[in-house]
Amino acid sequence: MIATVVGVGLIGGSLAISLKEKGVANWIIGVDYNEENLKRAQELNIIDEGSNLEDAMSRSQLIILAIPVDALLQTLTSILDKVGPQHVIMDVGSTKQKLLQLVTGHSKRGRFVAAHPMAGTEYSGPDAAVRNLFAQKTMVLCDVKNSDEDAVEMIESMVDKLSMRTVYMNAEEHDLHTAYVSHISHITSFALALTVLKKEKEQGRIFELASGGFESTVRLAKSSPDTWVPIFKHNRNNVLDVLEEHINQLEQMKKLLQDEDYETFYKLIQKSNKIRKILK
Amino acid sequence: MIATVVGVGLIGGSLAISLKEKGVANWIIGVDYNEENLKRAQELNIIDEGSNLEDAMSRSQLIILAIPVDALLQTLTSILDKVGPQHVIMDVGSTKQKLLQLVTGHSKRGRFVAAHPMAGTEYSGPDAAVRNLFAQKTMVLCDVKNSDEDAVEMIESMVDKLSMRTVYMNAEEHDLHTAYVSHISHITSFALALTVLKKEKEQGRIFELASGGFESTVRLAKSSPDTWVPIFKHNRNNVLDVLEEHINQLEQMKKLLQDEDYETFYKLIQKSNKIRKILK
């Protein structure tokens, strides 16, 4: 099968590598509005050739859209306008409600499968693409009832070959849950980085003292604004809701420290320790 | 050399393993008020024998205090009262100002070296002790001008054998910098865990969706309140200061989302990306 990956960055590039390695596709066409990224992806052997979307669609069966969610919103309708019954279109976007609202009722809606692999790193671009990014991770498939059965089956078979688990949700659930387990983590990392950069003038001292704990809470702050601003924009209400709750929790801790109420602080930490049951 | 480790948990236990492996000591006596931990440390071959502090001090040259900072404040003076010129006492506490104020002017102050290894995990107890926890990490030595030269040299030689880097600071600097690069990370993780636990009733869904990003920002929330409440207590002013700044940063992001000012949000993320220069 010939597959096209639109957007040859971290996620698209990593998918291209895995699709080829796991035998899902034997030829990968890359499409990217950024000519340099496209060239680089070819140099790195992530894709077999670079082309434009029209040519790529005329020759491939599976088209994966791995572009920021604002770009998805701008292009998905016009892409669907051009698909035939042989095509399956899948996205990998981090927000789903607006996107699926947009294509509701489109005559080709059935050819589209909304997907979100819960995997990534804080890096971006083709050089960030890595082997095995998806193995043992979760692929969320959204509102599959609105996709054609054969299209869903093709994606399920792909997910299976990538050694991923599948979780089915509607778009609303997806956006709510990802606000909790992904989007807020990025907000706190960005804010923590800004806090430390602002407060700490002698950066060398941070570097000397920063150990694993600091690094792990702040590493997401390296993430690209091109990816994340559109996500926050499209999941604004959920993100605001979780952010508000998070600020409340921090305010509560601040109050306990101000009041020197260490007994309640102790109980609060014990309560937060329950996250052990959820994380490995 | 015979060394004593008081507190055979994550840090004390890991130090005991390394001291033996790197040839710093050939016999390790463990002391712990928790009899079960002491027994467990012996079963795990982390220590060679368990004993009480008096007996241990009568036979060892190096005594490492790896107990929570509140326990350190309660016991350091009485320990110093008993030291002889053959002893070197070192702590591994995460806060230094109160501790060093406490022993200022003590007749045996010179035998004490205040140390803080910038290494750890979110686990605790003897079972959390691991090999090579300290290699390539930083050991902060505080106010060494107030320690005897031979005592500092012994600790420096130990640090060297553990393949650690040494950084020298005064206690005030230490407490300020660790508030930024360690203590605030723990506060945000505890708060993030509480946020998610409160907001998310269907815990199974978190588990299904939680990927690397969530795990890395929240893993410190598994840390023990026995360790961390005393740290926040003893570094209260610095922690409050950094926490306030962090809340301000989050409030700013919230405001930008409310106002849908995505342009400024983009610039803020770009600014936070500068943390790349500091982290590897």
XYZ file of C-alpha atoms in Angstrom, chain A residues 48-206:
159
model
C 10.366 7.646 0.103
C 9.493 10.786 -1.845
C 8.153 14.256 -1.345
C 5.254 15.549 -3.401
C 2.219 17.814 -3.351
C -1.120 16.795 -1.876
C -2.936 16.410 -5.209
C -0.360 14.049 -6.665
C -0.052 12.171 -3.360
C -3.811 11.654 -3.136
C -3.998 10.395 -6.700
C -1.615 7.568 -5.828
C -2.238 6.638 -2.188
C -4.952 4.870 -0.300
C -4.158 5.997 3.255
C -3.620 9.698 3.944
C -2.498 10.691 7.424
C -2.824 14.336 8.431
C -0.146 15.123 11.008
C -0.383 18.890 11.071
C -1.266 21.333 13.883
C -4.959 21.379 14.795
C -5.547 24.875 13.378
C -4.132 23.764 10.018
C -6.403 20.699 10.195
C -9.447 22.892 10.680
C -8.429 24.988 7.683
C -7.804 22.103 5.303
C -9.859 19.039 6.255
C -13.026 20.084 4.378
C -11.210 20.785 1.133
C -9.324 17.484 1.429
C -12.564 15.574 2.015
C -14.020 17.319 -1.057
C -11.407 15.485 -3.128
C -11.504 11.966 -1.681
C -12.797 8.950 -3.524
C -14.128 5.649 -2.178
C -10.593 4.186 -2.278
C -9.260 6.736 0.238
C -9.036 6.611 3.996
C -8.129 9.880 5.748
C -6.884 9.863 9.340
C -5.760 12.764 11.493
C -3.595 12.660 14.633
C -4.795 15.913 16.203
C -4.881 16.583 19.947
C -8.374 18.124 19.942
C -11.446 16.685 18.264
C -14.714 18.508 18.952
C -14.290 21.459 16.583
C -12.818 19.288 13.888
C -15.640 16.758 13.948
C -18.285 19.474 14.134
C -16.730 20.977 11.019
C -17.129 17.844 8.913
C -20.490 16.691 10.281
C -22.766 16.052 7.334
C -19.951 16.206 4.752
C -20.753 13.736 1.979
C -17.347 12.088 2.426
C -17.370 12.090 6.267
C -17.328 8.295 6.254
C -13.844 8.160 4.708
C -12.400 10.097 7.664
C -11.271 8.445 10.906
C -10.452 10.795 13.787
C -7.463 9.467 15.725
C -5.114 10.678 18.451
C -2.028 8.688 19.404
C -1.191 9.376 23.072
C 2.520 9.559 22.420
C 5.059 12.247 21.718
C 8.112 14.045 22.976
C 8.918 17.692 23.631
C 10.786 17.979 20.316
C 9.466 18.814 16.857
C 10.339 18.618 13.158
C 11.596 15.669 11.078
C 14.770 15.350 13.147
C 12.577 14.606 16.172
C 10.979 11.590 14.464
C 11.884 8.337 16.209
C 11.374 4.598 15.780
C 8.871 2.871 18.026
C 7.295 6.040 19.381
C 3.899 4.329 19.387
C 4.521 0.784 20.613
C 2.514 -0.006 23.785
C 0.889 3.436 23.665
C -2.804 4.251 23.314
C -4.558 5.301 20.105
C -7.839 7.092 20.735
C -10.378 6.706 17.936
C -13.213 9.240 18.101
C -16.814 8.962 16.965
C -16.077 5.903 14.821
C -19.820 5.421 14.286
C -19.615 8.263 11.783
C -16.825 6.619 9.794
C -17.307 3.891 7.178
C -16.759 0.407 8.521
C -13.973 -0.445 6.064
C -12.165 2.798 6.890
C -12.282 2.061 10.627
C -11.123 -1.503 9.990
C -8.125 -0.294 8.019
C -7.103 2.046 10.836
C -7.706 -0.616 13.500
C -5.496 -3.004 11.596
C -2.799 -0.322 11.351
C -3.043 0.414 15.096
C -2.694 -3.272 15.771
C 0.434 -3.581 13.641
C 1.941 -0.609 15.477
C 1.439 -2.593 18.759
C -0.860 0.093 20.124
C -3.924 -0.239 22.353
C -7.166 1.212 20.993
C -9.572 3.269 23.095
C -12.895 4.484 21.673
C -14.421 7.790 22.769
C -16.675 10.473 21.507
C -15.083 13.829 20.689
C -16.443 15.514 23.799
C -15.007 12.889 26.169
C -11.704 12.989 24.305
C -11.264 16.736 24.666
C -12.221 16.631 28.336
C -9.842 13.791 29.244
C -6.902 15.101 27.236
C -7.259 18.462 28.999
C -6.558 16.578 32.253
C -3.844 14.187 31.183
C -1.988 16.154 28.574
C -2.903 19.796 28.037
C -2.651 20.918 31.686
C 0.754 19.221 32.027
C 2.018 21.411 29.225
C 0.547 24.566 30.772
C 2.218 23.842 34.122
C 5.551 23.102 32.458
C 5.487 26.313 30.427
C 4.559 28.274 33.576
C 7.236 26.546 35.664
C 9.895 27.337 33.089
C 8.811 30.989 33.057
C 8.822 31.074 36.856
C 12.340 29.757 37.106
C 13.656 31.841 34.216
C 12.185 34.971 35.763
C 13.208 34.315 39.340
C 16.607 32.868 38.747
C 19.081 35.265 37.269
C 22.178 33.149 37.713
C 21.244 30.513 35.170
C 24.455 28.615 35.709
C 23.333 27.812 39.213
C 20.115 26.240 37.907
